[in-house]
XYZ file of C-alpha atoms in Angstrom:
704
model
C 129.495 111.585 67.093
C 127.996 109.055 64.759
C 130.096 110.025 62.099
C 131.278 106.854 60.085
C 134.438 105.755 59.259
C 137.142 108.302 57.289
C 137.139 107.862 53.300
C 140.373 108.139 51.609
C 139.252 111.672 50.020
C 136.291 112.018 51.976
C 137.747 114.873 54.164
C 136.145 118.626 52.737
C 137.871 121.591 53.161
C 137.008 125.323 52.900
C 134.743 126.552 50.090
C 132.642 129.527 49.079
C 129.641 130.205 51.105
C 127.499 129.677 48.098
C 128.751 125.614 47.633
C 125.963 123.612 47.376
C 126.412 120.255 49.592
C 124.606 117.346 48.981
C 123.780 115.118 52.039
C 122.378 111.714 52.576
C 120.935 111.197 55.889
C 119.815 107.717 56.922
C 119.123 107.193 53.182
C 117.170 110.287 52.393
C 119.102 112.997 50.179
C 119.641 116.766 51.132
C 120.748 119.658 49.152
C 121.738 123.072 50.763
C 124.383 125.499 50.851
C 127.302 125.816 52.821
C 126.298 129.146 54.378
C 123.364 127.447 55.606
C 124.800 124.723 57.146
C 127.896 126.485 58.781
C 126.234 129.974 60.135
C 126.037 128.484 63.911
C 130.044 128.423 64.890
C 131.286 125.161 66.042
C 128.413 123.282 65.427
C 128.676 119.629 64.045
C 127.805 120.927 60.292
C 131.107 123.368 60.491
C 133.224 121.062 61.799
C 132.160 118.414 59.179
C 133.006 120.687 56.367
C 136.026 122.483 57.539
C 137.782 118.668 57.500
C 138.182 118.392 61.552
C 135.468 115.277 61.404
C 136.188 112.755 58.983
C 133.471 111.999 56.393
C 131.800 108.999 54.547
C 130.649 109.496 51.245
C 128.011 107.398 49.015
C 128.217 106.399 45.449
C 126.922 109.630 44.045
C 129.017 112.191 46.137
C 126.718 113.009 49.199
C 128.330 113.204 52.306
C 126.765 110.671 54.065
C 125.390 111.146 57.973
C 123.527 108.143 59.696
C 120.765 109.942 61.598
C 116.973 109.856 61.188
C 115.930 111.870 58.344
C 112.353 112.350 59.490
C 113.898 114.642 62.294
C 116.624 116.108 60.347
C 113.842 117.855 57.959
C 112.885 120.320 60.337
C 116.637 121.088 61.626
C 117.649 121.700 58.134
C 114.303 124.299 57.968
C 115.764 126.105 60.629
C 118.937 126.281 59.720
C 117.732 128.079 56.377
C 114.809 130.298 58.034
C 115.783 130.242 61.791
C 112.248 129.822 62.042
C 111.058 126.706 64.309
C 108.765 124.500 62.577
C 108.496 120.818 63.902
C 106.378 119.116 61.152
C 105.124 116.567 63.862
C 108.412 115.594 65.371
C 108.088 114.686 68.818
C 109.615 117.362 70.695
C 112.379 115.386 72.819
C 113.411 113.512 69.517
C 114.279 116.829 67.999
C 115.534 118.078 70.759
C 117.874 115.034 71.286
C 118.630 115.731 67.658
C 119.855 119.016 67.687
C 121.867 118.791 70.781
C 123.792 116.118 68.893
C 124.325 118.326 65.763
C 125.519 120.936 68.263
C 122.849 123.926 67.136
C 122.703 125.974 70.487
C 119.925 128.328 69.453
C 117.821 125.710 68.512
C 118.204 123.555 71.571
C 117.802 126.808 73.701
C 114.321 127.165 71.725
C 113.227 123.782 72.066
C 114.239 123.873 76.175
C 112.220 126.608 76.573
C 109.203 125.193 74.619
C 109.618 122.181 77.079
C 109.383 124.012 79.847
C 106.416 126.644 79.225
C 104.398 123.975 80.636
C 106.421 123.157 83.733
C 106.665 124.771 87.210
C 109.192 124.647 89.854
C 105.702 124.944 91.909
C 104.241 121.836 90.575
C 100.547 121.593 88.904
C 97.173 122.103 90.697
C 98.036 118.147 92.537
C 101.286 119.712 94.034
C 100.551 119.904 97.807
C 103.749 120.667 99.801
C 107.534 120.074 99.752
C 110.085 119.477 102.555
C 113.694 120.244 101.595
C 116.719 117.666 102.664
C 116.481 117.716 106.715
C 120.054 118.046 107.869
C 122.126 115.319 108.322
C 122.128 113.975 112.437
C 126.162 115.032 113.557
C 125.473 112.396 116.652
C 126.201 108.797 116.126
C 125.061 106.079 117.807
C 128.175 103.818 118.422
C 126.834 101.195 120.708
C 123.397 99.045 120.608
C 121.791 98.728 124.030
C 120.243 95.477 124.770
C 117.132 94.822 126.563
C 116.617 91.495 128.324
C 116.118 88.502 126.080
C 116.731 90.347 122.693
C 119.477 88.741 122.022
C 120.035 86.042 119.507
C 120.065 82.768 120.831
C 120.819 84.258 124.311
C 123.881 85.826 123.822
C 124.680 89.086 122.653
C 125.023 89.892 118.959
C 128.209 91.400 117.896
C 127.983 95.279 116.890
C 128.491 96.692 113.705
C 130.339 99.231 113.868
C 131.531 101.997 110.689
C 135.092 104.097 110.546
C 133.657 105.767 107.419
C 130.505 108.606 106.773
C 128.585 109.840 103.835
C 130.687 111.822 101.410
C 129.968 115.718 100.830
C 128.012 116.084 97.645
C 127.823 119.781 97.835
C 124.221 120.365 98.280
C 122.309 122.438 100.971
C 120.166 120.838 103.903
C 121.416 117.342 104.024
C 123.530 116.895 101.972
C 125.857 120.025 102.953
C 126.483 118.703 106.453
C 128.107 115.184 105.066
C 131.742 114.255 105.187
C 133.590 113.568 102.516
C 133.916 109.714 103.059
C 131.677 107.218 102.023
C 128.880 105.465 103.150
C 128.912 101.572 104.820
C 127.839 99.314 102.074
C 124.523 97.510 102.637
C 124.303 93.847 103.397
C 124.138 92.983 99.895
C 127.611 94.654 98.937
C 126.456 97.076 96.935
C 127.005 101.002 97.281
C 124.771 103.328 98.911
C 123.567 106.700 98.120
C 123.586 108.601 101.858
C 121.387 111.616 100.473
C 118.880 110.008 98.527
C 115.086 109.094 100.098
C 115.165 105.198 100.713
C 111.618 104.803 102.475
C 108.640 106.676 103.379
C 105.520 105.278 105.473
C 102.865 107.181 107.029
C 100.043 106.949 109.480
C 97.387 109.194 110.352
C 98.942 112.875 110.104
C 102.345 111.659 110.330
C 105.323 110.489 108.020
C 108.156 108.638 108.550
C 111.278 108.973 105.981
C 114.445 106.571 106.017
C 117.836 107.887 104.629
C 120.934 105.572 104.399
C 121.803 105.895 108.270
C 119.274 107.664 109.743
C 115.297 108.897 110.196
C 113.124 111.403 110.448
C 109.643 111.900 111.399
C 107.104 114.994 110.618
C 103.725 115.705 112.006
C 101.154 117.736 110.171
C 99.835 120.399 112.411
C 96.392 122.048 111.405
C 98.122 125.853 111.425
C 101.643 125.379 110.600
C 101.209 122.604 108.018
C 104.220 119.674 108.119
C 107.054 120.028 110.973
C 109.922 117.988 111.445
C 109.725 116.045 115.215
C 112.324 113.894 115.618
C 115.580 112.823 114.008
C 117.277 109.529 114.829
C 120.790 109.792 115.524
C 123.359 108.425 112.597
C 123.507 104.713 112.834
C 126.168 102.279 111.639
C 124.196 100.634 108.947
C 122.078 101.257 105.985
C 118.236 101.578 107.041
C 116.340 98.316 105.027
C 112.929 98.071 106.820
C 110.705 101.048 108.600
C 107.579 100.877 110.140
C 105.573 103.382 112.035
C 102.340 103.721 113.866
C 100.864 107.202 115.404
C 97.557 106.451 117.134
C 95.266 109.023 118.623
C 96.462 111.407 121.045
C 95.907 110.616 124.810
C 95.845 107.154 124.391
C 95.864 104.446 127.140
C 99.799 103.964 126.234
C 101.129 107.522 126.943
C 104.318 107.774 125.280
C 103.858 104.461 123.032
C 101.051 105.601 121.030
C 103.627 106.594 118.894
C 106.539 104.717 117.594
C 108.855 104.235 114.973
C 110.888 101.546 113.929
C 113.765 100.527 111.778
C 115.448 97.748 110.715
C 118.417 96.233 109.104
C 119.342 92.627 108.668
C 118.261 90.937 111.800
C 118.637 93.688 113.988
C 115.864 96.351 114.814
C 115.424 99.481 116.709
C 112.523 101.231 118.277
C 111.985 104.990 119.195
C 108.939 106.150 121.319
C 107.818 109.388 120.049
C 106.225 112.733 121.178
C 103.678 114.899 120.031
C 105.366 118.133 120.290
C 108.900 117.051 119.360
C 111.663 114.562 120.039
C 111.629 111.157 120.734
C 113.582 108.076 123.033
C 114.932 105.108 122.170
C 112.799 101.922 123.510
C 115.624 99.312 122.308
C 117.191 97.180 119.898
C 115.288 93.591 118.913
C 116.769 90.497 117.147
C 114.785 88.107 115.328
C 118.288 86.191 114.385
C 117.553 85.894 110.946
C 116.900 88.817 108.468
C 113.904 90.494 108.812
C 111.718 90.659 105.549
C 108.831 92.774 106.820
C 108.475 95.369 109.859
C 104.956 96.680 110.620
C 102.697 97.639 113.564
C 99.467 96.290 114.523
C 97.975 98.200 116.779
C 100.652 99.078 119.238
C 102.287 95.989 118.575
C 105.768 95.471 116.742
C 105.507 93.184 114.356
C 108.420 91.464 112.345
C 108.711 88.240 110.183
C 111.190 86.515 108.136
C 110.208 84.226 105.090
C 112.351 81.534 106.993
C 109.256 81.070 109.523
C 110.496 82.921 112.268
C 108.121 85.610 113.779
C 108.960 88.264 116.494
C 106.483 90.658 118.510
C 107.146 93.314 120.761
C 104.317 94.640 123.011
C 104.150 98.243 124.192
C 101.979 96.913 127.560
C 103.949 94.318 128.670
C 107.444 95.473 126.939
C 108.374 91.962 126.117
C 110.363 91.113 122.896
C 108.952 87.186 121.734
C 110.438 85.088 118.977
C 108.278 82.009 117.924
C 109.006 79.874 114.835
C 106.395 78.939 112.079
C 106.039 77.477 108.782
C 108.338 79.239 106.065
C 106.350 82.593 105.760
C 105.338 83.671 101.765
C 102.929 86.168 102.937
C 100.903 88.099 105.728
C 97.811 90.447 106.371
C 96.063 92.021 109.283
C 92.807 93.180 109.866
C 91.400 94.412 113.067
C 93.384 92.372 116.159
C 93.945 89.706 113.781
C 97.372 88.647 112.119
C 97.414 86.541 109.489
C 100.531 84.597 107.895
C 100.628 82.233 104.599
C 102.772 79.946 104.635
C 104.522 77.668 102.062
C 102.623 74.597 103.076
C 99.693 75.728 102.038
C 98.454 76.700 105.102
C 96.788 80.141 106.899
C 97.950 80.879 110.629
C 96.347 83.555 112.533
C 97.208 85.125 115.578
C 94.724 87.571 117.614
C 97.354 90.351 119.102
C 94.870 91.031 121.698
C 95.732 88.452 123.485
C 99.689 88.892 123.604
C 99.865 90.318 126.853
C 98.318 87.570 128.371
C 99.762 84.621 126.192
C 103.466 85.972 126.531
C 103.670 85.275 129.927
C 103.566 81.704 128.907
C 106.108 82.222 126.398
C 103.341 81.279 123.635
C 102.067 83.416 120.984
C 99.122 81.561 120.231
C 99.666 80.848 116.430
C 96.915 78.457 114.946
C 96.182 76.946 112.011
C 92.973 78.731 110.486
C 92.950 77.318 107.148
C 94.756 74.509 104.426
C 94.617 75.315 100.858
C 92.738 72.168 99.086
C 95.791 71.504 96.771
C 98.384 72.424 99.383
C 99.634 75.075 97.309
C 102.000 77.468 98.908
C 99.891 80.612 100.085
C 102.059 83.837 98.536
C 99.633 86.600 98.782
C 96.893 87.719 101.772
C 93.990 89.911 101.945
C 91.586 89.921 104.578
C 88.377 92.107 104.939
C 86.136 92.129 107.896
C 82.498 93.018 106.863
C 80.242 95.552 108.844
C 79.289 93.716 112.274
C 75.546 92.145 111.451
C 74.719 90.658 114.579
C 75.809 90.187 118.177
C 78.201 87.421 117.109
C 80.905 89.495 115.418
C 82.395 89.972 111.585
C 82.113 87.958 108.797
C 85.819 87.526 108.141
C 86.432 87.233 104.256
C 89.920 86.142 103.206
C 91.197 86.196 99.587
C 94.374 84.562 98.719
C 96.565 83.708 95.709
C 99.170 80.577 95.245
C 102.105 79.361 94.067
C 100.806 78.014 91.008
C 98.502 80.956 90.159
C 95.017 80.010 91.752
C 92.891 82.708 93.427
C 90.730 81.496 96.145
C 87.637 83.168 98.757
C 87.262 81.703 101.820
C 84.299 83.006 104.336
C 84.435 82.366 108.532
C 80.700 82.733 109.161
C 80.412 84.154 112.917
C 78.195 81.537 114.116
C 80.161 78.812 113.042
C 83.716 79.868 114.191
C 84.853 76.006 115.450
C 84.370 75.017 112.010
C 86.539 77.004 110.434
C 86.262 79.073 107.015
C 84.808 77.634 104.395
C 85.798 77.953 100.615
C 83.551 80.615 98.507
C 85.082 80.825 95.421
C 88.217 79.823 93.080
C 89.896 81.377 90.018
C 92.261 79.973 87.868
C 93.460 82.887 85.392
C 96.969 83.275 86.563
C 99.684 81.189 84.936
C 102.374 82.328 87.319
C 102.259 82.696 91.036
C 100.221 85.287 92.519
C 102.526 88.202 94.101
C 99.483 90.624 95.687
C 95.969 90.367 96.277
C 93.008 92.900 97.561
C 89.723 92.267 98.748
C 87.679 95.099 98.969
C 84.239 96.316 99.501
C 83.687 96.349 95.721
C 86.721 94.695 94.158
C 88.681 91.672 93.958
C 92.077 92.643 92.844
C 95.231 90.210 92.047
C 98.693 90.697 90.540
C 100.677 87.721 89.246
C 104.368 87.481 88.542
C 103.830 87.235 85.108
C 105.358 90.904 84.330
C 102.669 91.965 87.201
C 99.556 91.232 85.287
C 96.461 92.555 86.788
C 92.966 90.784 87.133
C 90.149 92.147 88.528
C 86.636 91.119 89.218
C 83.334 93.237 91.030
C 81.953 91.517 94.056
C 78.302 91.824 94.652
C 77.618 92.226 98.453
C 74.153 91.746 100.282
C 73.998 93.191 103.706
C 77.620 93.928 103.445
C 78.571 90.268 102.951
C 79.765 88.888 99.799
C 77.260 86.776 97.862
C 76.806 84.561 94.938
C 73.960 86.067 93.270
C 75.768 86.764 90.910
C 79.138 86.483 92.522
C 82.299 87.685 91.498
C 82.112 88.860 87.728
C 85.486 89.816 86.105
C 86.055 93.444 85.677
C 89.237 94.397 83.929
C 92.921 93.146 82.599
C 96.157 94.790 82.447
C 99.621 95.159 83.121
C 101.776 97.792 85.349
C 105.113 98.568 83.871
C 107.875 98.629 86.411
C 111.342 98.252 85.965
C 114.235 97.503 88.813
C 117.854 98.323 88.682
C 120.065 95.441 87.647
C 123.242 96.555 89.531
C 121.597 98.032 92.852
C 121.272 101.663 92.271
C 117.763 102.172 91.469
C 116.842 102.870 95.412
C 115.068 100.359 98.264
C 112.793 98.163 96.487
C 110.722 98.224 99.540
C 109.827 101.791 98.990
C 108.604 101.179 95.507
C 105.869 98.919 96.006
C 103.135 99.520 93.375
C 100.340 98.944 95.505
C 97.100 98.850 95.572
C 97.122 101.762 98.047
C 93.710 103.089 99.711
C 91.030 102.138 102.240
C 89.192 98.780 101.419
C 85.938 101.087 101.526
C 87.229 103.284 98.863
C 88.787 103.209 94.976
C 92.399 102.439 95.329
C 95.250 102.609 93.125
C 98.495 101.555 91.504
C 101.466 103.642 91.623
C 103.624 102.892 88.336
C 107.377 104.255 88.190
C 108.814 102.714 84.798
C 112.197 103.080 85.590
C 114.256 103.537 88.515
C 116.024 107.015 87.658
C 112.404 108.340 86.911
C 110.869 111.758 88.019
C 107.843 111.020 86.910
C 104.742 108.625 88.506
C 101.624 107.457 87.253
C 98.839 106.889 89.144
C 96.411 103.756 88.163
C 92.842 102.878 89.324
C 93.296 99.593 90.813
C 89.856 98.100 89.676
C 90.282 98.978 85.944
C 93.572 100.455 85.393
C 92.477 103.921 84.090
C 94.883 106.533 84.669
C 93.876 108.787 87.819
C 96.770 111.649 87.026
C 100.735 111.650 86.533
C 102.850 113.846 88.538
C 106.281 114.942 87.747
C 109.175 115.868 90.835
C 109.195 119.713 90.843
C 113.046 120.054 91.053
C 113.554 117.214 88.626
C 115.324 114.765 91.010
C 114.662 111.167 90.466
C 111.860 109.404 92.790
C 113.288 107.074 94.551
C 110.240 105.894 96.956
C 106.864 106.717 97.776
C 103.785 105.566 99.285
C 100.162 106.845 99.867
C 99.057 108.502 102.990
C 95.394 108.656 103.973
C 95.587 111.593 106.070
C 92.946 112.640 108.729
C 90.347 115.721 108.071
C 91.035 119.061 110.011
C 88.645 119.778 112.991
C 87.130 122.521 110.529
C 83.520 122.220 109.400
C 82.765 120.222 106.125
C 86.395 119.025 105.691
C 86.983 115.302 105.048
C 90.395 113.062 104.972
C 92.554 113.359 102.100
C 95.038 111.057 100.471
C 98.116 112.037 99.606
C 101.067 110.574 97.533
C 104.135 110.616 98.978
C 107.561 110.776 96.723
C 111.074 110.946 98.229
C 113.969 112.005 95.876
C 117.402 111.448 94.915
C 118.521 114.757 96.464
C 116.598 113.749 99.714
C 113.755 116.040 99.767
C 110.140 114.851 99.776
C 106.691 116.100 97.655
C 103.549 115.786 98.556
C 100.514 115.536 96.095
C 96.804 115.902 96.180
C 95.496 112.302 95.148
C 91.751 113.283 96.435
C 91.649 116.405 94.087
C 92.867 113.766 91.221
C 90.355 111.271 92.380
C 87.431 113.925 92.077
C 88.766 114.586 88.730
C 89.070 110.958 87.595
C 87.272 111.698 84.014
C 89.725 113.953 82.724
C 92.762 111.945 82.833
C 93.578 110.105 79.759
C 92.057 106.385 79.531
C 94.395 103.501 80.038
C 98.272 103.297 81.181
C 100.861 105.006 79.333
C 100.701 105.519 75.754
C 103.167 104.103 73.506
C 104.876 107.906 73.220
C 105.092 108.279 76.646
C 106.618 104.618 77.287
C 109.334 105.414 75.005
C 110.167 108.601 77.010
C 110.337 106.777 79.799
C 112.496 103.707 78.623
C 115.265 106.584 77.198
C 116.170 107.202 80.591
C 117.703 103.409 80.865
C 119.195 101.050 79.232
C 117.437 97.519 79.360
C 119.408 94.490 79.225
C 118.737 90.597 79.484
C 117.190 89.661 82.875
C 120.010 87.071 84.828
C 119.738 83.628 84.914
C 119.520 83.718 88.745
C 118.336 86.019 91.462
C 120.272 87.004 94.551
C 117.810 87.919 97.357
C 113.987 87.664 97.840
C 111.794 90.804 97.700
C 110.653 92.016 101.052
C 106.695 91.339 101.728
C 104.688 94.480 102.429
C 100.779 94.358 103.641
C 98.630 92.170 101.271
C 101.855 91.363 99.401
C 104.121 88.304 98.916
C 107.341 87.529 99.695
C 108.201 85.584 96.291
C 106.610 88.487 94.111
C 109.579 88.819 92.021
C 111.234 85.555 92.572
C 111.006 83.766 89.621
C 112.471 84.428 86.529
C 111.319 81.937 84.591
C 107.943 84.299 83.508
C 110.160 87.240 82.851
C 111.380 88.443 79.229
C 114.388 90.212 78.210
C 113.893 93.512 76.848
C 115.501 94.247 73.520
C 116.240 96.992 71.566
C 118.877 100.735 72.298
C 119.157 103.741 71.175
C 120.726 104.257 68.123
C 122.763 107.237 68.981
C 124.944 108.255 71.918
C 123.495 110.601 74.058
C 124.514 112.442 77.313
C 124.140 109.817 80.719
C 121.058 111.690 82.203
C 117.879 112.207 79.946
C 116.043 114.228 82.310
C 118.836 116.609 83.294
C 119.278 117.168 79.906
C 115.781 118.346 78.689
C 115.965 120.831 81.997
C 119.375 122.396 81.293
C 120.963 124.980 83.602
C 119.402 128.196 84.628
C 116.208 129.362 85.459
C 113.287 129.692 82.769
C 113.454 133.713 83.044
C 117.254 133.606 82.630
C 117.049 131.147 79.683
C 114.734 134.011 78.239
C 116.963 136.820 78.704
C 119.743 134.627 77.283
C 117.873 134.094 74.268
C 116.805 137.686 73.422
C 120.355 138.627 74.723
C 121.965 136.625 72.210
C 119.630 136.334 69.165
C 119.966 133.936 66.388
C 123.379 134.074 65.981
C 125.111 133.631 69.653
C 128.980 134.187 69.651
C 129.811 131.845 72.285
C 131.161 128.267 71.555
C 127.990 125.850 71.851
C 128.767 122.425 72.673
C 127.349 119.434 71.055
C 125.304 118.307 74.147
C 124.751 120.742 76.845
C 124.816 119.322 80.387
C 123.009 120.910 83.344
C 125.530 122.793 86.138
C 126.440 120.888 89.544
C 126.398 123.651 91.292
C 124.329 124.674 94.825
C 120.614 123.377 94.384
C 121.519 121.020 90.879
C 119.022 117.835 91.547
C 121.634 114.608 92.618
C 120.674 112.355 89.148
C 122.637 109.155 88.993
C 123.386 107.816 85.702
C 121.861 105.614 83.382
C 121.779 101.966 84.674
C 121.038 98.545 83.346
C 117.585 96.976 84.008
C 115.932 93.878 84.530
C 112.477 93.661 83.450
C 110.518 92.627 86.163
C 106.633 93.950 85.685
C 104.637 95.032 82.838
C-alpha cells in the first residue's frame, strides 16, 4: 500500500458514522463522511480509519493519500452514490485504483464493462484455435549420424539430459509434463517447456516448435487443420525451425515435405507424409552455431555468421559444408541463393546445380557484386521480374549496408557476363540497415535506430524498374518492439517483425510491443498504417508469430488466404484472417499505436536501461540482417515507472477469474454491499485451463 510513514498522533480510531473526514489525495482536498468511506468492509478506507493502517496528515489535519486525485474523484462518487461515472478517466486506470483501494463491487463492475466487447471466440478476424498438443512420451536418446555429417570427420558428442519439464497443471500439453525442469538453453537461460517458441508455415502446412519437440499440421479442405506429425522428445531446446511442403505427387516422393529443427551446430531433419506420420532423415552438423535455417526448393540450407554454409540435397542425399566470408544477410529467389557478407561482397549459389557440383565437393559459390565503399552487406532482397524475353528475367537486388546506405543493383539478362549495374543509392539512414524488401511496388528499409522504417514507391515499365521518375519517398515511421532483458520473452527468432507477404502484393509488419503482450498490431509495411489488431482469445501472452500465405480451395471463386499465426505461452495456436482485414483496410485507425494504447502496453512491463554490451547476435531470417540488433550505441534507455505497486500481470488482473456470465450472476446475487471480504488486489485463479502468464520482466529497448 502506498500509505506514508506513520505520524506520532496520526492514527485515527473509531468514530461516529456521520463524522466528516478530510482527505488530501495527491495535493487535492476532498471531504466526505466516515460512513461513505467505510460501507465496503475490509477496504483500504475501512482499514485506514480503524487504525490498522498508519496515516500521515498534512498541515491542515487532512489525511494524506499519495494517489492520483483525478482518478480518485469518480471512485469517491461511486462510494457516495453506488453508481459508476468514469468522468473521462480511462477504464484501466480506474480499475487499477479500485483494486488498490480494495473496492470489490467497483472492481467487478469495471471488469464486466471491459469484457462486454470481448469474447473467448475472438473477433471477426479470428479463424481458428489449436489447443496445446500432447507432450510426447517417447524420448529420442541417441542421434543417428549419416556419413560425413560429423564435425571435422569425428562424431560429435551427443548431449543427453536426465531432466524433464515440470508439470504445470493444465490440460493437453502441460498436463502430460513431468515434475522436473527442462534442460537449459545454450545461452544458460531457463526455458518454458509449454510455450510456443517458433511457428512457420508453407502452403497448407504449419510447423510449431516447443522447447523439446515440434508438431506439424496440415489444412484439409473439408476437416480443417489436422495434426499429422509429432516429433519425439529431444534432449535439447529447439532454436531454429524450417518447413517445406511442395505439391502432392512431386518428383521427390516422400521428400517433397520436410521439417528441420536446429540448436547450436546440430540440425535434425524429418520427412513428412501427407496422410500423417514422418521419418527421421538424419542429424547434420555445421560445426559452428546455426544462425539461419531454411529451404530453397528441396535443399536444406544452414548458415552461420562465421562464414560457413551447409547444404543438404534431397536428390543426392548429401550434406556439404563450405567456408565463405562472414555472412551478415541472405535471401533466396527462384533457384538463386544470395549471401551478403561483411567484406561488402554479395555471393550467389545456383541451387539447381547442387546435384552436379556436390559430386566435385564444390558448392560453386561465386562473387556477384562488391559494394563500391566495401561496407558490410547487412540486409538483402532479391526481386525477379516477369520474364520478358527468351534470355530470362531481370534480377533486381536491393541491399543495405553497415553504414546505413541503401543501394539497388540490376542484372540484365543480355549482360550476364558483365555483372549487375548500380541503379540507385539512398543515404537516409545513419545506423546499419537491418531489413530490406524490394517488391513490385515498394522499396522498404529498416535500420537499427529503433526500427526506423523508410519506404519508397517504385516505378516500373513493362515489369522492369524504371528511372522515370524512379523511386520516390513514400513514408517514414517506427515500429516499437521491446525484448526481454533476462530472456523470458520467448525465442527472438519467433518474433520477427517482417515484412511479411508476397512481393506482388501489399506486405505487413507485425508489432508486439512487450514480450508478455497478448495483443499484436498489424501495419502496412509501405505506409505504417494500421491494418488491424488482434488479442489472444484465452488471455495468454503471445510468444511467437508468423504470416502464412495459404493456398485457396478447389471450390469455384475461392482465392488464396493470408493468415496471421500466433503461438501462445500456454502452448495453443491461434489463426487470424488477414485477407479479411486487408479488404477492410480503411476501417482501422490510421497510423500505429495511439499514446493511450502504447501506455496500456507498457503497463505490462518494467522498462530498464540497455546494458553496455550484448552477449549474442540476432538470428537472420529471409531478407533480414544478422546484425539487426547488434549495435547498442543506437539505443536509448526507457525511463519512468508506475508510481504505485501493482499485481505482476496486468492482463490477467484485468480479466479476473470466472466466466462473464458467472461474474454477472455473482454481481446480481451480491448486490452493492457484498458480505465476502474482498482483497485489495484480486488475482485470477490458477485452476485448470488458466492462462500461463509469465511475470513482469525487465526490458531493453531494441526498436521503436
